[in-house]
Short mmCIF file of C-alpha atoms and ligand atoms in Angstrom, two decimals:
data_model
loop_
_atom_site.label_atom_id
_atom_site.label_comp_id
_atom_site.label_asym_id
_atom_site.label_seq_id
_atom_site.Cartn_x
_atom_site.Cartn_y
_atom_site.Cartn_z
CA MET A 1 287.66 232.32 207.80
CA SER A 2 288.83 229.78 210.18
CA SER A 3 285.98 227.25 209.59
CA SER A 4 286.34 227.97 205.99
CA SER A 5 290.17 227.11 206.22
CA SER A 6 289.49 223.80 208.29
CA SER A 7 286.93 222.60 205.98
CA ALA A 8 289.15 223.44 202.93
CA GLU A 9 291.99 221.26 204.66
CA ARG A 10 289.59 218.45 204.89
CA LEU A 11 288.50 218.73 201.33
CA SER A 12 292.15 218.93 200.27
CA GLN A 13 292.60 215.60 201.94
CA ILE A 14 289.80 214.12 200.19
CA ALA A 15 290.89 215.51 197.01
CA GLY A 16 294.25 213.86 197.49
CA HIS A 17 292.71 210.58 198.38
CA LEU A 18 290.69 210.69 195.21
CA ASN A 19 293.82 211.28 193.15
CA PHE A 20 293.84 214.82 192.62
CA PRO A 21 296.78 215.68 194.53
CA GLN A 22 296.93 219.29 193.02
CA GLY A 23 293.31 220.11 194.13
CA LEU A 24 289.92 219.39 192.54
CA LEU A 25 290.25 222.33 190.58
CA ALA A 26 293.69 222.31 189.81
CA GLY A 27 294.58 224.89 187.13
CA GLN A 28 291.02 225.78 186.15
CA VAL A 29 290.11 229.48 185.70
CA ALA A 30 286.68 230.31 187.52
CA ILE A 31 284.75 233.60 187.26
CA ILE A 32 282.62 234.04 190.54
CA THR A 33 280.29 236.86 190.43
CA GLY A 34 279.25 238.56 193.95
CA SER A 35 282.07 236.76 195.48
CA GLY A 36 283.15 240.11 197.54
CA GLN A 37 281.21 238.36 200.51
CA GLY A 38 278.68 235.99 201.54
CA ILE A 39 278.33 232.85 199.80
CA GLY A 40 280.51 233.93 196.68
CA ALA A 41 283.50 234.80 198.86
CA GLU A 42 283.44 231.29 200.31
CA VAL A 43 283.28 229.94 196.94
CA ALA A 44 286.48 232.11 195.98
CA ARG A 45 288.10 230.82 198.88
CA LEU A 46 287.46 226.91 198.64
CA PHE A 47 287.97 226.92 194.76
CA ALA A 48 291.46 228.74 195.43
CA ASN A 49 291.96 225.99 197.84
CA GLU A 50 291.47 223.41 195.29
CA GLY A 51 293.98 224.83 192.81
CA ALA A 52 291.45 226.96 190.79
CA LYS A 53 292.85 230.53 189.54
CA VAL A 54 289.90 232.74 190.75
CA VAL A 55 288.33 235.82 189.31
CA VAL A 56 286.78 237.79 192.17
CA SER A 57 283.77 239.65 190.61
CA ASP A 58 281.89 242.14 192.79
CA ILE A 59 280.30 245.74 192.67
CA ASP A 60 281.92 246.44 195.76
CA ALA A 61 285.67 246.93 194.84
CA LYS A 62 286.76 246.96 198.20
CA LYS A 63 285.50 243.75 199.19
CA ALA A 64 286.58 241.91 196.08
CA GLU A 65 289.95 243.26 196.45
CA ASP A 66 290.17 242.01 200.19
CA VAL A 67 289.08 238.53 199.08
CA ALA A 68 291.35 238.33 196.36
CA GLN A 69 294.22 239.50 198.67
CA SER A 70 293.25 237.10 201.45
CA ILE A 71 293.59 234.24 198.82
CA LYS A 72 296.69 235.42 197.66
CA SER A 73 298.13 235.70 201.17
CA ASN A 74 297.20 232.04 201.76
CA GLY A 75 298.93 230.97 198.72
CA GLY A 76 296.20 230.87 196.18
CA SER A 77 295.75 232.49 192.70
CA ALA A 78 293.01 235.49 192.46
CA VAL A 79 292.46 238.58 190.81
CA ALA A 80 289.78 241.14 191.45
CA VAL A 81 287.85 242.64 188.70
CA SER A 82 285.05 244.84 190.32
CA GLY A 83 281.99 246.18 188.41
CA ASP A 84 278.32 246.06 188.16
CA MET A 85 276.71 243.13 186.69
CA LEU A 86 274.04 245.26 185.39
CA ASP A 87 276.51 247.06 183.21
CA SER A 88 276.89 245.25 179.98
CA LYS A 89 280.35 247.00 179.30
CA TYR A 90 281.59 245.59 182.65
CA ILE A 91 280.54 242.10 181.62
CA ASP A 92 282.53 242.30 178.49
CA GLU A 93 285.64 243.64 180.62
CA LEU A 94 285.11 240.74 183.11
CA VAL A 95 285.29 238.03 180.59
CA LYS A 96 288.40 239.86 178.91
CA LYS A 97 290.17 240.43 182.03
CA ALA A 98 289.37 236.54 183.34
CA ALA A 99 290.73 235.29 179.98
CA GLU A 100 293.91 237.46 180.30
CA PHE A 101 294.38 236.21 183.69
CA GLY A 102 293.35 232.60 182.77
CA GLU A 103 295.89 232.78 179.68
CA GLY A 104 293.26 232.18 177.35
CA LYS A 105 291.38 230.00 179.40
CA ILE A 106 287.99 230.16 181.61
CA ASN A 107 286.70 227.02 182.90
CA ILE A 108 284.05 227.87 185.16
CA ILE A 109 281.32 230.58 185.74
CA VAL A 110 279.27 230.71 188.83
CA ASN A 111 276.55 233.20 188.56
CA ASN A 112 276.16 234.11 192.05
CA ALA A 113 275.70 237.87 192.30
CA GLY A 114 272.21 239.03 193.30
CA PHE A 115 270.03 240.43 196.13
CA THR A 116 266.37 240.57 196.89
CA TRP A 117 264.07 243.49 196.53
CA ASP A 118 260.85 242.45 198.11
CA GLY A 119 257.43 243.66 197.74
CA VAL A 120 253.74 242.06 197.55
CA ILE A 121 252.56 241.83 194.06
CA HIS A 122 250.19 244.77 194.04
CA LYS A 123 252.96 247.14 195.54
CA THR A 124 255.88 246.14 193.55
CA THR A 125 257.03 248.77 191.24
CA ASP A 126 258.39 248.29 187.53
CA LYS A 127 261.94 249.19 188.85
CA GLN A 128 261.85 246.79 191.59
CA TRP A 129 260.75 244.08 188.85
CA ASP A 130 263.09 245.09 186.16
CA THR A 131 266.23 245.38 188.26
CA ILE A 132 265.69 241.76 189.93
CA ILE A 133 264.97 240.10 186.40
CA ALA A 134 267.90 242.18 185.04
CA LEU A 135 270.57 241.05 187.59
CA HIS A 136 269.43 237.45 188.24
CA ASN A 137 268.45 236.54 184.62
CA THR A 138 269.77 238.81 181.91
CA ALA A 139 273.19 239.67 183.60
CA PRO A 140 274.03 235.86 183.72
CA PHE A 141 272.81 235.19 180.08
CA LYS A 142 275.04 238.08 178.70
CA LEU A 143 278.19 236.66 180.80
CA ILE A 144 277.53 233.24 179.60
CA ARG A 145 276.94 234.71 175.85
CA ALA A 146 280.24 236.96 176.31
CA ALA A 147 282.46 234.09 177.56
CA ALA A 148 281.03 231.50 174.61
CA PRO A 149 284.28 231.44 172.93
CA TYR A 150 285.86 229.98 175.94
CA PHE A 151 283.48 227.27 176.67
CA ARG A 152 282.66 226.29 173.06
CA VAL A 153 286.20 224.65 172.69
CA LYS A 154 286.93 221.16 171.79
CA ASP A 155 290.01 220.47 173.88
CA GLY A 156 288.70 218.03 176.39
CA ALA A 157 289.35 220.33 179.33
CA PRO A 158 286.51 220.30 182.10
CA ARG A 159 284.23 223.38 181.72
CA SER A 160 281.16 223.95 183.78
CA ILE A 161 278.62 226.68 184.70
CA ILE A 162 276.70 227.09 187.79
CA ASN A 163 273.89 229.34 188.34
CA ILE A 164 272.49 230.04 191.69
CA SER A 165 268.89 229.86 192.39
CA SER A 166 266.56 229.70 195.51
CA THR A 167 263.80 228.02 197.05
CA SER A 168 261.42 230.96 196.03
CA GLY A 169 262.42 230.05 192.48
CA LEU A 170 261.31 226.43 192.97
CA HIS A 171 258.52 226.99 195.18
CA GLY A 172 257.40 230.59 195.00
CA ASN A 173 257.53 233.19 198.07
CA ALA A 174 255.07 235.59 199.43
CA GLY A 175 256.44 239.05 198.86
CA GLN A 176 259.11 237.74 196.23
CA ALA A 177 257.43 237.65 192.77
CA ASN A 178 260.17 239.24 191.17
CA TYR A 179 262.81 237.38 192.82
CA ALA A 180 260.72 233.96 192.38
CA LEU A 181 260.36 234.43 188.67
CA ALA A 182 263.93 235.50 188.18
CA LYS A 183 265.32 232.34 190.29
CA ALA A 184 262.84 230.07 188.40
CA GLY A 185 264.03 231.52 185.06
CA VAL A 186 267.73 230.38 186.02
CA THR A 187 266.67 226.83 185.85
CA GLY A 188 265.51 227.18 182.07
CA LEU A 189 269.01 228.78 181.11
CA THR A 190 270.88 226.35 182.76
CA LYS A 191 269.06 223.40 181.14
CA THR A 192 269.59 225.16 177.88
CA ILE A 193 273.29 225.48 178.30
CA ALA A 194 273.36 221.92 179.20
CA LYS A 195 271.64 221.05 175.85
CA GLU A 196 273.50 223.40 173.61
CA TRP A 197 277.22 223.10 175.01
CA GLY A 198 277.04 219.65 176.17
CA PRO A 199 277.11 217.47 172.92
CA GLN A 200 279.95 218.84 171.24
CA PHE A 201 282.12 220.78 174.02
CA GLY A 202 281.21 218.83 177.15
CA VAL A 203 280.32 221.61 179.00
CA ARG A 204 278.23 220.87 182.28
CA ALA A 205 275.48 223.33 183.48
CA ASN A 206 273.71 222.99 186.81
CA THR A 207 271.60 225.14 189.17
CA ILE A 208 272.14 225.34 192.69
CA ALA A 209 268.99 226.34 194.66
CA PHE A 210 269.48 227.48 198.29
CA GLY A 211 267.26 227.53 201.15
CA HIS A 212 267.98 229.46 204.35
CA ILE A 213 271.77 230.65 204.18
CA LEU A 214 273.14 232.82 206.92
CA THR A 215 274.34 236.13 205.17
CA ARG A 216 273.30 239.40 205.25
CA LEU A 217 270.51 238.64 202.85
CA THR A 218 268.79 236.69 205.44
CA ALA A 219 270.22 238.82 208.65
CA ALA A 220 267.96 241.25 210.40
CA LYS A 221 266.88 244.24 208.06
CA GLU A 222 267.55 246.22 211.28
CA ASP A 223 271.28 245.44 210.97
CA GLY A 224 271.34 248.16 207.99
CA ALA A 225 272.93 246.34 205.14
CA PHE A 226 272.01 247.92 201.71
CA VAL A 227 272.77 247.92 198.17
CA THR A 228 272.54 250.92 195.82
CA THR A 229 270.84 250.75 192.28
CA PRO A 230 272.56 252.26 189.30
CA ASP A 231 270.44 255.30 189.71
CA GLY A 232 271.57 255.78 193.54
CA GLN A 233 268.37 254.24 195.06
CA LYS A 234 269.27 252.35 198.40
CA VAL A 235 267.55 248.90 198.68
CA ALA A 236 267.66 247.62 202.34
CA LEU A 237 268.50 244.07 202.53
CA GLY A 238 267.42 241.29 205.12
CA ILE A 239 264.32 240.22 206.56
CA PRO A 240 262.50 242.02 209.44
CA LYS A 241 264.09 241.02 212.81
CA ALA A 242 260.70 240.06 214.13
CA GLN A 243 260.29 237.36 211.30
CA GLY A 244 263.54 236.14 211.79
CA ASP A 245 263.11 235.80 215.42
CA THR A 246 259.78 233.99 215.00
CA LYS A 247 261.40 231.19 212.89
CA ALA A 248 264.43 230.71 215.11
CA LYS A 249 261.94 230.59 218.19
CA ALA A 250 259.90 227.89 216.34
CA GLY A 251 263.14 225.86 215.90
CA PHE A 252 263.28 226.32 212.04
CA GLU A 253 260.55 223.54 212.04
CA ASP A 254 260.22 223.82 208.25
CA ILE A 255 263.85 222.66 207.84
CA PRO A 256 264.42 218.86 208.62
CA LEU A 257 267.92 219.65 209.65
CA ARG A 258 266.42 222.39 211.94
CA ARG A 259 268.91 225.26 211.16
CA PRO A 260 270.07 227.52 208.53
CA GLY A 261 273.11 226.86 206.51
CA SER A 262 276.32 228.57 206.77
CA ALA A 263 278.00 230.35 203.67
CA THR A 264 280.61 227.91 203.79
CA GLU A 265 278.22 225.01 203.59
CA ALA A 266 276.63 226.63 200.73
CA ALA A 267 279.92 227.14 199.16
CA ARG A 268 280.96 223.51 199.62
CA ALA A 269 277.95 222.57 197.62
CA ILE A 270 279.02 224.86 194.75
CA LEU A 271 282.52 223.34 194.91
CA ALA A 272 280.99 219.86 194.87
CA VAL A 273 279.08 220.38 191.73
CA ALA A 274 282.12 222.33 189.97
CA SER A 275 284.35 219.27 191.00
CA PRO A 276 285.24 216.15 188.81
CA LEU A 277 283.11 214.34 191.48
CA PHE A 278 280.29 215.58 189.40
CA SER A 279 281.55 215.10 185.77
CA TYR A 280 278.51 212.95 184.81
CA VAL A 281 275.90 215.48 186.36
CA SER A 282 274.46 218.22 184.09
CA GLY A 283 271.30 220.18 183.50
CA GLN A 284 270.25 219.52 187.23
CA THR A 285 268.72 221.73 189.90
CA ILE A 286 270.21 220.72 193.22
CA SER A 287 268.62 221.98 196.35
CA VAL A 288 270.90 222.97 199.22
CA THR A 289 268.21 223.70 201.98
CA GLY A 290 268.93 221.31 204.88
CA GLY A 291 265.88 219.49 203.34
CA ARG A 292 263.44 222.36 203.21
CA ASN A 293 260.44 222.02 200.78
CA ILE A 294 260.77 218.23 200.49
N1 LIG B 301 271.42 233.68 201.59
C1 LIG B 301 270.42 233.13 201.13
O1 LIG B 301 269.70 232.61 202.14
C2 LIG B 301 270.31 232.59 199.73
C3 LIG B 301 269.09 231.89 199.55
C4 LIG B 301 268.91 231.46 198.11
C5 LIG B 301 269.63 231.97 197.14
N2 LIG B 301 270.71 233.03 197.63
C6 LIG B 301 271.41 233.51 196.37
O2 LIG B 301 272.82 233.35 196.67
C7 LIG B 301 273.45 234.32 195.93
C8 LIG B 301 274.62 234.97 196.82
O3 LIG B 301 273.67 235.77 198.01
P1 LIG B 301 274.50 235.89 199.45
O4 LIG B 301 273.35 235.45 200.35
O5 LIG B 301 275.82 235.25 199.49
O6 LIG B 301 274.29 237.50 199.65
P2 LIG B 301 275.47 238.77 199.59
O7 LIG B 301 274.53 239.84 199.84
O8 LIG B 301 276.06 238.28 201.06
O9 LIG B 301 276.34 238.52 198.56
C9 LIG B 301 275.98 238.77 197.17
C10 LIG B 301 277.03 239.68 196.42
O10 LIG B 301 276.57 239.94 195.34
C11 LIG B 301 277.23 241.38 194.96
N3 LIG B 301 276.09 242.22 194.16
C12 LIG B 301 274.89 242.42 194.17
N4 LIG B 301 274.59 243.20 193.30
C13 LIG B 301 275.59 243.29 192.23
C14 LIG B 301 275.77 243.65 191.01
N5 LIG B 301 274.82 244.34 190.35
N6 LIG B 301 276.94 243.55 190.28
C15 LIG B 301 277.74 242.95 190.89
N7 LIG B 301 277.77 242.37 192.06
C16 LIG B 301 276.73 242.42 192.94
C17 LIG B 301 277.09 242.13 196.30
O11 LIG B 301 277.98 243.25 196.43
C18 LIG B 301 277.72 241.03 197.43
O12 LIG B 301 278.98 240.95 197.53
C19 LIG B 301 272.51 235.32 195.51
O13 LIG B 301 272.16 235.00 193.90
C20 LIG B 301 271.25 234.99 196.12
O14 LIG B 301 270.19 235.55 195.54
C21 LIG B 301 270.87 233.17 198.86
#
């Protein structure tokens, strides 16, 4: 939180210099899915620091409420709307509540909610496959479709959609066929939005593909983090400690910057793309990887 606050202060200074005295996202209403923790929570905080009204969406109601409260106690504007992105009714409710909170406006959607459920191809079950595609592709599509009336608007206000992908989607990754397909799919969805809603409505859509970012998804599996599927199955998160230790011991030699990124660094990239500094960037897939895979 402290590194996030100090980086937010520096960003606010930059915004002031660039003539956005109320912040880079002043008055914009943003839905951030999966913002109860990790990258999404940092996005919520950075957006709020830049004047956005933030809708904190997460399946974990307590964490979503905590993020919204911490934003409000820092003088920002936020509301928690918790629920499962795999539930179509929740998606409709999320859009309805966001529009109420935004007094009829929604400017930004960050499709960030997600998790990994790894398996080599010959052992991946239908349920593993279907859940990951549903969460990373179908849910973002349904959210964007439900929010269409708030994006297909000709009032000249900034509107932007950011879909979160991964190096696994761009390059493939052994043990992640489901996640790689889903994260590749996001890029086609993004480009289609850019082409459908750019010409008349000025909506920008971009994909951000992360490499190794330090969250519970990349922490040691032995730490015990898990998510629960709608039918009650626990899915362990993280990567086996031995695998993580090997990468660290090798000095992250596959990453030119030789280190993983923090959730705050990941969130800053999302803020950059959402901000007016990127007003002429649309349809792109931006890798935020410390240079991995170049
Ligand atoms: N951490 C990385 O290295 C990395 C790399 C590439 C891409 N990503 C992507 O970044 C995004 C954020 O991941 P993170 O690393 O911050 O993970 P995280 O686990 O810290 O945060 C993800 C959030 O999504 C929420 N979520 C999961 N399933 C949900 C559902 N069905 N409905 C609503 N919310 C749900 C979780 O409760 C959690 O708060 C994900 O899409 C992930 O695939 C992460």
